[in-house]
Tab-separated table of C-alpha atoms and ligand atoms in Angstrom:
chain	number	residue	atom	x	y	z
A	401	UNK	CA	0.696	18.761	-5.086
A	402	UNK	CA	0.996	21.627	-7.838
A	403	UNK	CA	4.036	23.370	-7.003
A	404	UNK	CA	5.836	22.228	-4.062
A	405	UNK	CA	9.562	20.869	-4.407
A	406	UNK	CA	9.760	22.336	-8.077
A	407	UNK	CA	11.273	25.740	-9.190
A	408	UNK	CA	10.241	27.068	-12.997
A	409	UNK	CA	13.725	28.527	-12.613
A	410	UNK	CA	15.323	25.975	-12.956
A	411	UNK	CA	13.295	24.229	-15.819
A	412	UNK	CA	13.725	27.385	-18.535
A	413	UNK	CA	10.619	28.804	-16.898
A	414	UNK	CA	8.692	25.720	-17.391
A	415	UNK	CA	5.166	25.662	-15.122
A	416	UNK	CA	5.239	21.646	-14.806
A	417	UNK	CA	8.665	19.560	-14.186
A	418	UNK	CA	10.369	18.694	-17.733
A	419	UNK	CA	10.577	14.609	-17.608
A	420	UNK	CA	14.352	14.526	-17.297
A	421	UNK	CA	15.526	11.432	-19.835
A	422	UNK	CA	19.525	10.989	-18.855
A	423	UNK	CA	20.997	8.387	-17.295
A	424	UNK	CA	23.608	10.600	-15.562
A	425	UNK	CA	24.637	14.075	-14.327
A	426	UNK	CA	27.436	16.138	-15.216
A	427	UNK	CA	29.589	16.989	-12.120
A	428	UNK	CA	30.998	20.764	-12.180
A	429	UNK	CA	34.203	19.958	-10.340
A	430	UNK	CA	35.599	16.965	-9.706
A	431	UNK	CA	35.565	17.846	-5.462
A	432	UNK	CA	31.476	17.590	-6.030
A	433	UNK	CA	31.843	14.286	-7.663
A	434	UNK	CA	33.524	12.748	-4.717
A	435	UNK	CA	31.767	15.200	-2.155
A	436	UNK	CA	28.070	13.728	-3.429
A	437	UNK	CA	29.833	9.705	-3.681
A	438	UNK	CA	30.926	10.480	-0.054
A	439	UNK	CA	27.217	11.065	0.885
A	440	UNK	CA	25.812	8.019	-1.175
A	441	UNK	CA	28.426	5.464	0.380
A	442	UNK	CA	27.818	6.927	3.659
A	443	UNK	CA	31.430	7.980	4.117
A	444	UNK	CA	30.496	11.026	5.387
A	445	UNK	CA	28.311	11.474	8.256
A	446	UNK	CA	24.973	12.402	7.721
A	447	UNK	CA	25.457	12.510	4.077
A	448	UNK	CA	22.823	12.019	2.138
A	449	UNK	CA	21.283	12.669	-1.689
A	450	UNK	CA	22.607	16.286	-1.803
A	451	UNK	CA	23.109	16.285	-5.863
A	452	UNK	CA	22.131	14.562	-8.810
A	453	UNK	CA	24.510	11.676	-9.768
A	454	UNK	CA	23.544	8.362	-11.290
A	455	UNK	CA	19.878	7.613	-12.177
A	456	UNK	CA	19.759	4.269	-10.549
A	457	UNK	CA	20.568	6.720	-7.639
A	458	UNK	CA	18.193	9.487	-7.889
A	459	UNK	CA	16.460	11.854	-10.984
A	460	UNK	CA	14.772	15.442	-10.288
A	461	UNK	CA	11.226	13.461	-11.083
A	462	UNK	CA	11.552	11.016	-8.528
A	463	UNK	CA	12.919	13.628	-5.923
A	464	UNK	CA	9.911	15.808	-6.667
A	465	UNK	CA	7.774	12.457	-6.290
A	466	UNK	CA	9.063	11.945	-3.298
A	467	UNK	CA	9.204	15.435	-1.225
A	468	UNK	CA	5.171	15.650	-2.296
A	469	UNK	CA	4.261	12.099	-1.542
A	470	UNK	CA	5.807	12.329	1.863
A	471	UNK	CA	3.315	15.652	2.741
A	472	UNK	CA	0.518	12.856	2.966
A	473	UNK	CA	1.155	11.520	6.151
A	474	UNK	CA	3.383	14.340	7.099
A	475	UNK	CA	6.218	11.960	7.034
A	476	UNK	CA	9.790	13.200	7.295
A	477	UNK	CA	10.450	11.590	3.710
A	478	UNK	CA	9.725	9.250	1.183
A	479	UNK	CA	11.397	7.181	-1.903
A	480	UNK	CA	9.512	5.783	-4.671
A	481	UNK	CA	10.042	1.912	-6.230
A	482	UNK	CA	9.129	0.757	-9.540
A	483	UNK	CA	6.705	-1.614	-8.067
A	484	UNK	CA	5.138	-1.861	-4.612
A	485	UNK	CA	6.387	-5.274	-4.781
A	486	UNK	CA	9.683	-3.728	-4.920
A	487	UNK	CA	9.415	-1.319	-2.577
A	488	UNK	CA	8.002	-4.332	-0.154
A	489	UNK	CA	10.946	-6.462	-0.997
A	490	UNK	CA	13.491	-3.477	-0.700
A	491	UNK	CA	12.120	-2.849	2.995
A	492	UNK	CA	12.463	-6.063	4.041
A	493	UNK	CA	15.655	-7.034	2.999
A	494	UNK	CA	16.799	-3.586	4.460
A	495	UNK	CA	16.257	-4.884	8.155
A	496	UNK	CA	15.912	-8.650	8.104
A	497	UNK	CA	18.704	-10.842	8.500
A	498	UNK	CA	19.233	-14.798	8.733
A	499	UNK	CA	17.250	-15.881	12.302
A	500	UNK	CA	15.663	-12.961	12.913
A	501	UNK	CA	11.882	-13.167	12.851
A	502	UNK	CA	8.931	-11.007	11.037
A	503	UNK	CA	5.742	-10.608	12.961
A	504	UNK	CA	2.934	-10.072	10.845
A	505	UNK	CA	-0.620	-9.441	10.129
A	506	UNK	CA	-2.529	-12.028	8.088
A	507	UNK	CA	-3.854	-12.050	5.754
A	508	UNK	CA	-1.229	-9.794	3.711
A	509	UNK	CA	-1.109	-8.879	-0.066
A	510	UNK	CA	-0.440	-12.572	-1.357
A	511	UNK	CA	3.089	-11.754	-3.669
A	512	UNK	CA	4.154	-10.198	0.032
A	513	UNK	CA	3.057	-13.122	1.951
A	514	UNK	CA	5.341	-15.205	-1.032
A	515	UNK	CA	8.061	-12.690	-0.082
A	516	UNK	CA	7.902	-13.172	3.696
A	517	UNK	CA	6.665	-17.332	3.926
A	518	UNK	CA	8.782	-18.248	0.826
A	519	UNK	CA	11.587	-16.418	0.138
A	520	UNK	CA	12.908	-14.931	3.174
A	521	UNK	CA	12.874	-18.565	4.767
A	522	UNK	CA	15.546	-19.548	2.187
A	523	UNK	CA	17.848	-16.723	3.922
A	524	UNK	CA	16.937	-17.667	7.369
A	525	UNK	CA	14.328	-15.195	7.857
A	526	UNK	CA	11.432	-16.813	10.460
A	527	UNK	CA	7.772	-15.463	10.383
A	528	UNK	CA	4.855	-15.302	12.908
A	529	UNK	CA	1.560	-13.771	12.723
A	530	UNK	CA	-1.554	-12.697	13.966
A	531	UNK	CA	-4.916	-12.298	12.432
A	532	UNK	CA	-5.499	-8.964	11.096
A	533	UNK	CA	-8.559	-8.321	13.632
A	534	UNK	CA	-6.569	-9.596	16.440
A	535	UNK	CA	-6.918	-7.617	20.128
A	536	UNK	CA	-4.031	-6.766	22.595
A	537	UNK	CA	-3.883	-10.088	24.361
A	538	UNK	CA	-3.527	-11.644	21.144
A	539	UNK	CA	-0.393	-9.483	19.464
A	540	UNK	CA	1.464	-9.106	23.053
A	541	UNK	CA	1.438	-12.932	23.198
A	542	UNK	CA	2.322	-13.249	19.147
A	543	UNK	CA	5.172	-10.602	19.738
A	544	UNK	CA	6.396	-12.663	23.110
A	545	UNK	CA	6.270	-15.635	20.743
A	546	UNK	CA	8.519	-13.851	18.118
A	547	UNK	CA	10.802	-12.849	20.699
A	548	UNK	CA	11.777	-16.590	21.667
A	549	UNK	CA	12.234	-17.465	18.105
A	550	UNK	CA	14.529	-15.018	17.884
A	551	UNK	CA	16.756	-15.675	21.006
A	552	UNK	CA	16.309	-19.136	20.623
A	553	UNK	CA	18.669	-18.540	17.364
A	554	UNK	CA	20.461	-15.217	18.026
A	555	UNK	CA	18.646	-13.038	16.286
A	556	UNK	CA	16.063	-10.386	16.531
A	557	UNK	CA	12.237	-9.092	15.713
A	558	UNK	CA	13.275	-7.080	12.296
A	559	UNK	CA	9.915	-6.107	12.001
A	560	UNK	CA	6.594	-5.622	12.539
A	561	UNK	CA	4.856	-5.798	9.420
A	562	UNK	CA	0.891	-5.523	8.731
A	563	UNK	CA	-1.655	-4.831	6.415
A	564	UNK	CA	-4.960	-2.733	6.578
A	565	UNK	CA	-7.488	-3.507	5.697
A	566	UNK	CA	-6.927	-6.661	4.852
A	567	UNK	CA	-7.801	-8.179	1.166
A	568	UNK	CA	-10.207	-9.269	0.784
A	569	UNK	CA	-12.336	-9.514	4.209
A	570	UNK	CA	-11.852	-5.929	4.730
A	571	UNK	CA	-10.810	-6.854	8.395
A	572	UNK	CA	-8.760	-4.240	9.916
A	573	UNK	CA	-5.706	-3.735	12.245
A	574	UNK	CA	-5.640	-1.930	15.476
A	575	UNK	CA	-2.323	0.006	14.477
A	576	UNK	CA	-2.789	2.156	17.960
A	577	UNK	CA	-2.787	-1.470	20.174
A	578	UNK	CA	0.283	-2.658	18.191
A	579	UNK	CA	2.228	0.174	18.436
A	580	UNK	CA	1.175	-0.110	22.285
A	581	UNK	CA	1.792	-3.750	22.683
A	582	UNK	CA	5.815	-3.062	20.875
A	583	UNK	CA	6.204	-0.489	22.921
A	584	UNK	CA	5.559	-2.885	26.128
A	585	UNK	CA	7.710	-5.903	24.823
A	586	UNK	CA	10.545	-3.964	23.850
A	587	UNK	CA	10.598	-1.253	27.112
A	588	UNK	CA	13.625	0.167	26.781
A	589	UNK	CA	15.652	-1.643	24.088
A	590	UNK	CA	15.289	-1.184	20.024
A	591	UNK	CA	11.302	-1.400	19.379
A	592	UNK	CA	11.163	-2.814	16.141
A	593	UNK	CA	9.618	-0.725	13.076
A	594	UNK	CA	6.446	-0.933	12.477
A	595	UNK	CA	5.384	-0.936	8.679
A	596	UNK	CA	2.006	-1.151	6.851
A	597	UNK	CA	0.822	-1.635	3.418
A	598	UNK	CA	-1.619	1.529	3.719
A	599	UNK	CA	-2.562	0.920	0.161
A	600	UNK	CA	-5.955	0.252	0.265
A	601	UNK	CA	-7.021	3.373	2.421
A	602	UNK	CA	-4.418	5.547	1.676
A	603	UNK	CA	-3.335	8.075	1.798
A	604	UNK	CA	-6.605	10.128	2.179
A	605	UNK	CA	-8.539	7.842	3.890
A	606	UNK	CA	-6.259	6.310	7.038
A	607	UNK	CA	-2.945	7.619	7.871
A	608	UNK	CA	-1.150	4.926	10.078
A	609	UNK	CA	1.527	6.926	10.799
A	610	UNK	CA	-0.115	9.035	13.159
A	611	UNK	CA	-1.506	6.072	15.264
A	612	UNK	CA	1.861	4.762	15.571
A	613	UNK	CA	3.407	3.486	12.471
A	614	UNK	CA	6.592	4.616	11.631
A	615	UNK	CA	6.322	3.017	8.116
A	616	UNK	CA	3.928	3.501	5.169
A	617	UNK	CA	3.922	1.533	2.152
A	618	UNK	CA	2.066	2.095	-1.074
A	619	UNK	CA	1.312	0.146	-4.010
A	620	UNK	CA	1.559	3.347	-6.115
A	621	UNK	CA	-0.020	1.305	-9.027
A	622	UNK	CA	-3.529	1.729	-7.405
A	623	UNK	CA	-4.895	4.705	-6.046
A	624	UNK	CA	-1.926	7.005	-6.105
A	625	UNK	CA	-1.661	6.143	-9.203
A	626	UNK	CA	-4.897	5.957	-10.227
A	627	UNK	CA	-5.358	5.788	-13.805
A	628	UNK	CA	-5.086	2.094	-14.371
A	629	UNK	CA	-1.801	3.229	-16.420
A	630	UNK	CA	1.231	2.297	-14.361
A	631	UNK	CA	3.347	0.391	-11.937
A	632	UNK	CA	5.085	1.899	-8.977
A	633	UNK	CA	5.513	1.601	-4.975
A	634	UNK	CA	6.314	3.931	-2.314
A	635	UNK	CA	7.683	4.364	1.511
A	636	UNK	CA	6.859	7.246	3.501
A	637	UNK	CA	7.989	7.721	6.898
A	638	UNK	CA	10.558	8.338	9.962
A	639	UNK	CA	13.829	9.559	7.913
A	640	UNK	CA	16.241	7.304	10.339
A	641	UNK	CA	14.406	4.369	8.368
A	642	UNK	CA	13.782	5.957	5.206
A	643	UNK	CA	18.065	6.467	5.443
A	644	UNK	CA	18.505	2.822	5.771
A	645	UNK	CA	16.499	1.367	3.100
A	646	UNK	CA	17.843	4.094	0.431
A	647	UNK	CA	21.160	2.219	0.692
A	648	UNK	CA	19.538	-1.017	-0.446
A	649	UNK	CA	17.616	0.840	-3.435
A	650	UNK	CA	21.367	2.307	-4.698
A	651	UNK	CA	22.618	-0.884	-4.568
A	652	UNK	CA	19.957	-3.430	-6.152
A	653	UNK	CA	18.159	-0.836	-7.999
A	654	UNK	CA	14.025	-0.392	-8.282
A	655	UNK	CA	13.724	3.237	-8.525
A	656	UNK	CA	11.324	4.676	-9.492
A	657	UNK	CA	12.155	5.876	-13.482
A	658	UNK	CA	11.587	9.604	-14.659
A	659	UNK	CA	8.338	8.985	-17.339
A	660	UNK	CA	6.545	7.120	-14.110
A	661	UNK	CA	7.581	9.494	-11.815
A	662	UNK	CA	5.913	12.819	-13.619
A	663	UNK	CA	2.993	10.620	-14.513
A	664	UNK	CA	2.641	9.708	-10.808
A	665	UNK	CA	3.131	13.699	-10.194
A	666	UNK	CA	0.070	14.220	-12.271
A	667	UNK	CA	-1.556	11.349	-10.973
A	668	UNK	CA	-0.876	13.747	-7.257
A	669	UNK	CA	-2.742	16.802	-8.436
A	670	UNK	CA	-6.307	14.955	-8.742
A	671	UNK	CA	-5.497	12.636	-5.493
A	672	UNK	CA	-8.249	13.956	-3.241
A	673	UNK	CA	-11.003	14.712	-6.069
A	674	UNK	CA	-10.698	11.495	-7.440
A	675	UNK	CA	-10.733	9.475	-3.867
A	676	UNK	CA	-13.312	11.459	-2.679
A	677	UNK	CA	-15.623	11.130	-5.679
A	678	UNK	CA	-14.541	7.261	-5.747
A	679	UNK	CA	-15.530	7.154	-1.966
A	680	UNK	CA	-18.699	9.021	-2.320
A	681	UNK	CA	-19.681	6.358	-5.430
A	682	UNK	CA	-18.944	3.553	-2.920
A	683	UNK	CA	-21.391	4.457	-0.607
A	684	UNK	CA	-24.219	4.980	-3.139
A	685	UNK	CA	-23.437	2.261	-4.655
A	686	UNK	CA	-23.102	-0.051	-1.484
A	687	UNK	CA	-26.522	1.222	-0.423
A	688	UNK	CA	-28.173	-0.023	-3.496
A	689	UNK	CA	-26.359	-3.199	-3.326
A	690	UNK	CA	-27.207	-4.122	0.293
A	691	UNK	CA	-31.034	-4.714	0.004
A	692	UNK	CA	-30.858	-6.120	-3.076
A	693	UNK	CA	-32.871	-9.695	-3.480
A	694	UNK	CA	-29.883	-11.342	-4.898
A	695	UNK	CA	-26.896	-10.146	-2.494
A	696	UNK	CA	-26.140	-12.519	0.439
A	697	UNK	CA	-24.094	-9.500	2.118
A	698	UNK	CA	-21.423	-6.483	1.020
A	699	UNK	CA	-18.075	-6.438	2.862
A	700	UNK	CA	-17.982	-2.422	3.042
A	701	UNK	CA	-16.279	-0.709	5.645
A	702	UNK	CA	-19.104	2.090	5.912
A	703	UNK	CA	-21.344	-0.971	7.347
A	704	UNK	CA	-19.682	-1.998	10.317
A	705	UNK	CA	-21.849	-2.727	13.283
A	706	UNK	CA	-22.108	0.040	15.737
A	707	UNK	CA	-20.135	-1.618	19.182
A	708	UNK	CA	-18.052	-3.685	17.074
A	709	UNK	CA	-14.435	-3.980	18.212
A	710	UNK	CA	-14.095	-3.623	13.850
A	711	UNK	CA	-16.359	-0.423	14.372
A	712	UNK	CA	-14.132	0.831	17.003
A	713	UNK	CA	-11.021	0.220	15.399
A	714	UNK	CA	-12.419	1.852	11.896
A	715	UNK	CA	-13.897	4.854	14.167
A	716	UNK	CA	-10.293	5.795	15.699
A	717	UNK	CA	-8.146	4.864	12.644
A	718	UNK	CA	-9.976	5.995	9.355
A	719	UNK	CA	-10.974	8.873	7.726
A	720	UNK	CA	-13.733	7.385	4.872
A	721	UNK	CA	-14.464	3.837	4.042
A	722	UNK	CA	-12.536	3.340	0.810
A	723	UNK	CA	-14.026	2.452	-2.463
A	724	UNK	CA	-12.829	-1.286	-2.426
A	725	UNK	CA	-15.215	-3.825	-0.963
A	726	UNK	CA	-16.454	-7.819	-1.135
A	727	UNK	CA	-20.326	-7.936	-2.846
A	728	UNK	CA	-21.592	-11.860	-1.542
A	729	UNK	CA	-23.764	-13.016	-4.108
A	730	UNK	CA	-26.428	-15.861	-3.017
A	731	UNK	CA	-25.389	-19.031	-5.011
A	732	UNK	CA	-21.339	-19.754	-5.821
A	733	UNK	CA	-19.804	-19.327	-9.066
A	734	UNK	CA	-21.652	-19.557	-11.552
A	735	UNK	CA	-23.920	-17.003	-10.001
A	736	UNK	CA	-20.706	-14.619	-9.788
A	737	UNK	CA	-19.635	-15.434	-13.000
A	738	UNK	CA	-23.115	-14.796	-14.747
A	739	UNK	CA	-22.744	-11.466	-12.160
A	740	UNK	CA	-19.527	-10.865	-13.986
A	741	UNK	CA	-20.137	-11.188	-17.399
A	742	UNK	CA	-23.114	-8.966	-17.732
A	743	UNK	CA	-21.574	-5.935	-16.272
A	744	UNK	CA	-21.164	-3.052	-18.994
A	745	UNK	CA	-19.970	-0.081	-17.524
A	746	UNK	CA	-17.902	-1.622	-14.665
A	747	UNK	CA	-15.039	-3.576	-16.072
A	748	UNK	CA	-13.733	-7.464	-15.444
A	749	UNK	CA	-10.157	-7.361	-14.200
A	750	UNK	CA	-8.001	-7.158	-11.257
A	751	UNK	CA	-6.223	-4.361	-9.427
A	752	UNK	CA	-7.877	-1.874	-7.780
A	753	UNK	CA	-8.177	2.063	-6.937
A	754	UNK	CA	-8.363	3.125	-10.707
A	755	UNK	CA	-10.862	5.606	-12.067
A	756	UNK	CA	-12.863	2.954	-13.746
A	757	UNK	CA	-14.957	0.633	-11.620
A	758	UNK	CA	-13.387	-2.684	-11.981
A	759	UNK	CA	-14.809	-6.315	-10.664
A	760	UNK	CA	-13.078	-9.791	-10.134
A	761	UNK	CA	-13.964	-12.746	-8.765
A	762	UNK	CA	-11.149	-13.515	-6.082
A	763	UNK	CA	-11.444	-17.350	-5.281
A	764	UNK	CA	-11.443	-17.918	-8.943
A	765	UNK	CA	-8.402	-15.371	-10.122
A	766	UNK	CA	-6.047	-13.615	-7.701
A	767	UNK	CA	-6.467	-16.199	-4.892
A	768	UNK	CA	-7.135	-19.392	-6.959
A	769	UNK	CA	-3.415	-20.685	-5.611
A	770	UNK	CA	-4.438	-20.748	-1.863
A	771	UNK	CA	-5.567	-23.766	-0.552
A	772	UNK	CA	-8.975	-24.623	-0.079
A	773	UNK	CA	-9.104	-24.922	3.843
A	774	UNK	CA	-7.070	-20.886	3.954
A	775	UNK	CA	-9.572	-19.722	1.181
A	776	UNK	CA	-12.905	-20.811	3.171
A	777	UNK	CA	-11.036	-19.337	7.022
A	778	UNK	CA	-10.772	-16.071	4.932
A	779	UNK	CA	-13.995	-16.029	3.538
A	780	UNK	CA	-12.852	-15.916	-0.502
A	781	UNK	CA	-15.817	-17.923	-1.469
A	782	UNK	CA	-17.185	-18.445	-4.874
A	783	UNK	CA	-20.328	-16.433	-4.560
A	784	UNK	CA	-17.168	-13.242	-3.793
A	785	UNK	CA	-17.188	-10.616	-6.150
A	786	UNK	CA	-14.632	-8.386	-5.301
A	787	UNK	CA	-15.404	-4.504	-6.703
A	788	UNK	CA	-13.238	-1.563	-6.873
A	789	UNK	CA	-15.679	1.706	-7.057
A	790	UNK	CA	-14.058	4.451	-10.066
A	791	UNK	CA	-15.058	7.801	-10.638
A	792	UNK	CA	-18.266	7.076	-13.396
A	793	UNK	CA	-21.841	8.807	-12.081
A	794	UNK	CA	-23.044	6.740	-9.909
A	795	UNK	CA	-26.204	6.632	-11.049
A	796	UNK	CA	-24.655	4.696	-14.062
A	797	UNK	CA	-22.692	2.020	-12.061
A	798	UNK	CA	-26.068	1.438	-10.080
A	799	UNK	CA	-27.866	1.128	-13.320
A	800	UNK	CA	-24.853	-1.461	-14.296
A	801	UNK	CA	-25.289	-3.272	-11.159
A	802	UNK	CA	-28.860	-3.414	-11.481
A	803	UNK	CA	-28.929	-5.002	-14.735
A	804	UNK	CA	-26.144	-7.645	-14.153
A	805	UNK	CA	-28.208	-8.372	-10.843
A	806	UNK	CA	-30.792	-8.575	-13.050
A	807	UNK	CA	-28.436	-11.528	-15.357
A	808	UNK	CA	-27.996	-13.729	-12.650
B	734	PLP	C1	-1.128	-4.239	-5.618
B	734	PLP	C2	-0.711	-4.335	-4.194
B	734	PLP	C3	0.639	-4.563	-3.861
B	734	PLP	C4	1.719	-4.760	-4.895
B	734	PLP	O1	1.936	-3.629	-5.649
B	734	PLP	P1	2.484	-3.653	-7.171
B	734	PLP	O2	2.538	-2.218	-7.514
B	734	PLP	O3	1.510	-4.461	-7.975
B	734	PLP	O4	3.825	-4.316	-7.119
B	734	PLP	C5	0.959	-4.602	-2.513
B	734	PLP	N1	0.020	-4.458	-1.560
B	734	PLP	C6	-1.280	-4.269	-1.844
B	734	PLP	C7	-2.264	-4.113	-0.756
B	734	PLP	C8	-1.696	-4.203	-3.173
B	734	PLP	O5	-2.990	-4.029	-3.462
């Protein structure tokens, strides 16, 4: 994450990647000009990115970005968005068209679930899912279902698209059963991809790709990222898919820009000392929280029941148990808000995977817009508090927790 994909030489010597602020390249003969717009408009086959052109196209940063973040899940390669919203949006529109249908994994981020049960519908695009902790029997007959939607119309399953673990229950997918279960439906013919918002474990803590994912995507904004300082989304994966969603980012924009991209590169360096530590608070900090008079239960993936088909799943899919997790108070809201306001050292606000604890209260903020009858099937209650573990001693944030315990 320190040296790889850069070369001093060609920075004036310079041991960290100038930020390169231009908008555009200077050619040095007119044959590369057309020889690199060849590649981009796919005029030539198997062109690809070979130069610097246009930086709606590509910048050094971004490359950079981009050859490291892809050494995470040893994915073939990688482009960075300047949002994982974008990136999201991007990836869909790359392989969706009108009547083909999505199969999903509910509950998903909500702005994605807007993406796919909103705005996609207005093109055509249909939608199935499945819950998030569904088994075998359960996807093969979802992805049988998706199958008739689609020939009922003329079109096709674009995608398999999920999300683990899911926000906020923590529930997680059996990425090894769906890849299975695609492979089955679609013996012999084009197996839809299979893409995941690996945000919330990865990439140090699950990596999908190697239970069968061919897609990765990152909100870059939260752990990557990890500073609580910027926006920015990612792909990583199989470079025959990776080659057809770069067309879409030439053409609508959403790269990544240079100032995010080093800052991200930074961001790289400290990756695995500041998930680790994060992951390491968790669990301390879990600990205290579970016996505590006043907690009803804590949603932490370290907790699963041993013989759980959750437990089983977590046991062949992930690597630690994240630092993101649901704290149940006893009582409802105001209980969780008195909860809330007496924290010191842990912060009130949403987002997630930053080195500063931070604490919400999800049926009241980033999921007041669901209905009622969704919110209660997915467990956002009032009494939810939903905590993202930073990189503070942990002694202090259990000392925090104590005290605001102590407030309601
Ligand atoms: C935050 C988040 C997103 C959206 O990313 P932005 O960078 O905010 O656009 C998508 N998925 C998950 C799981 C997230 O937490």
């Amino acid at each position: 994450m320190m040296g790889y994909g850069f070369d001093p030489k060609l920075s004036e010597q310079s041991l960290k990647a100038p930020i390169f602020h231009t908008s555009t390249y200077v050619f040095n003969k007119a044959q590369d000009g057309k020889h690199f717009f060849e590649g981009i408009t796919g005029k030539r086959p198997g062109g690809g990115m070979d130069g610097l052109v246009y930086a709606r196209f590509n910048n050094p940063n971004q490359e950079i970005l981009e050859d490291r973040l892809a050494l995470w899940e040893d994915a073939d390669d990688a482009l960075v968005f300047s949002s994982g919203m974008t990136a999201i949006a991007l990836l869909l529109l790359s392989f969706a068209r009108p009547n083909d249908v999505i199969v999903m994994s509910g509950p998903l981020y909500a702005a994605t679930e807007s993406v796919i049960m909103k705005i996609l519908p207005q093109f055509g695009v249909q939608h199935i899912d499945f819950p998030a902790s569904a088994e075998r029997d359960v996807i093969d007959a979802t992805i049988a279902k998706a199958k008739q939607m689609a020939a009922d119309k003329g079109g096709k399953v674009a995608m398999i698209y999920l999300e683990s673990p899911g926000n906020p229950t923590n529930a997680l997918v059996d990425v090894q059963a769906v890849r299975a279960a695609a492979d089955a439906a679609f013996d012999g013919g084009d197996v839809p991809p299979i893409a995941i918002d690996n945000t919330f474990l990865g990439p140090l803590w699950s990596k999908p790709q190697a239970h069968g994912a061919d897609l990765s995507i990152y909100s870059l904004t939260k752990y990557v990222g990890g500073h609580s300082d910027l926006v920015a989304g990612g792909i990583t994966g199989k470079q025959a898919l990776i080659d057809q969603i770069r067309p879409m980012r030439n053409t609508l924009g959403g790269i990544c820009d240079a100032n995010t991209a080093w800052m991200l590169m930074r961001s790289l360096e400290t990756l695995e000392l500041r998930m680790t530590r994060a992951g390491e608070n968790a669990k301390a900090v879990c600990e205290f929280l579970r016996d505590h008079p006043k907690v009803e239960s804590v949603g932490y993936l370290g907790f699963l029941p041993e013989g759980s088909r959750q437990r089983d799943i977590y046991d062949r899919h992930e690597l630690g148990a994240g630092s993101t997790f649901s704290l149940y108070l006893k009582g409802g809201e105001k209980e969780a808000f008195a909860f809330l306001d007496a924290l010191k050292i842990a912060k009130l606000a949403v987002s997630l995977g930053g080195t500063e604890t931070l604490a919400s209260a999800p049926a009241a903020m980033t999921h007041l817009s669901v209905p009622e009858e969704r919110r209660q099937q997915l467990k956002i209650t009032d009494n939810l508090v939903r905590i993202s573990i930073g990189i503070e001693a942990a002694d202090d944030l259990i000392a925090d927790f104590a005290n605001a315990l102590d407030a309601v």
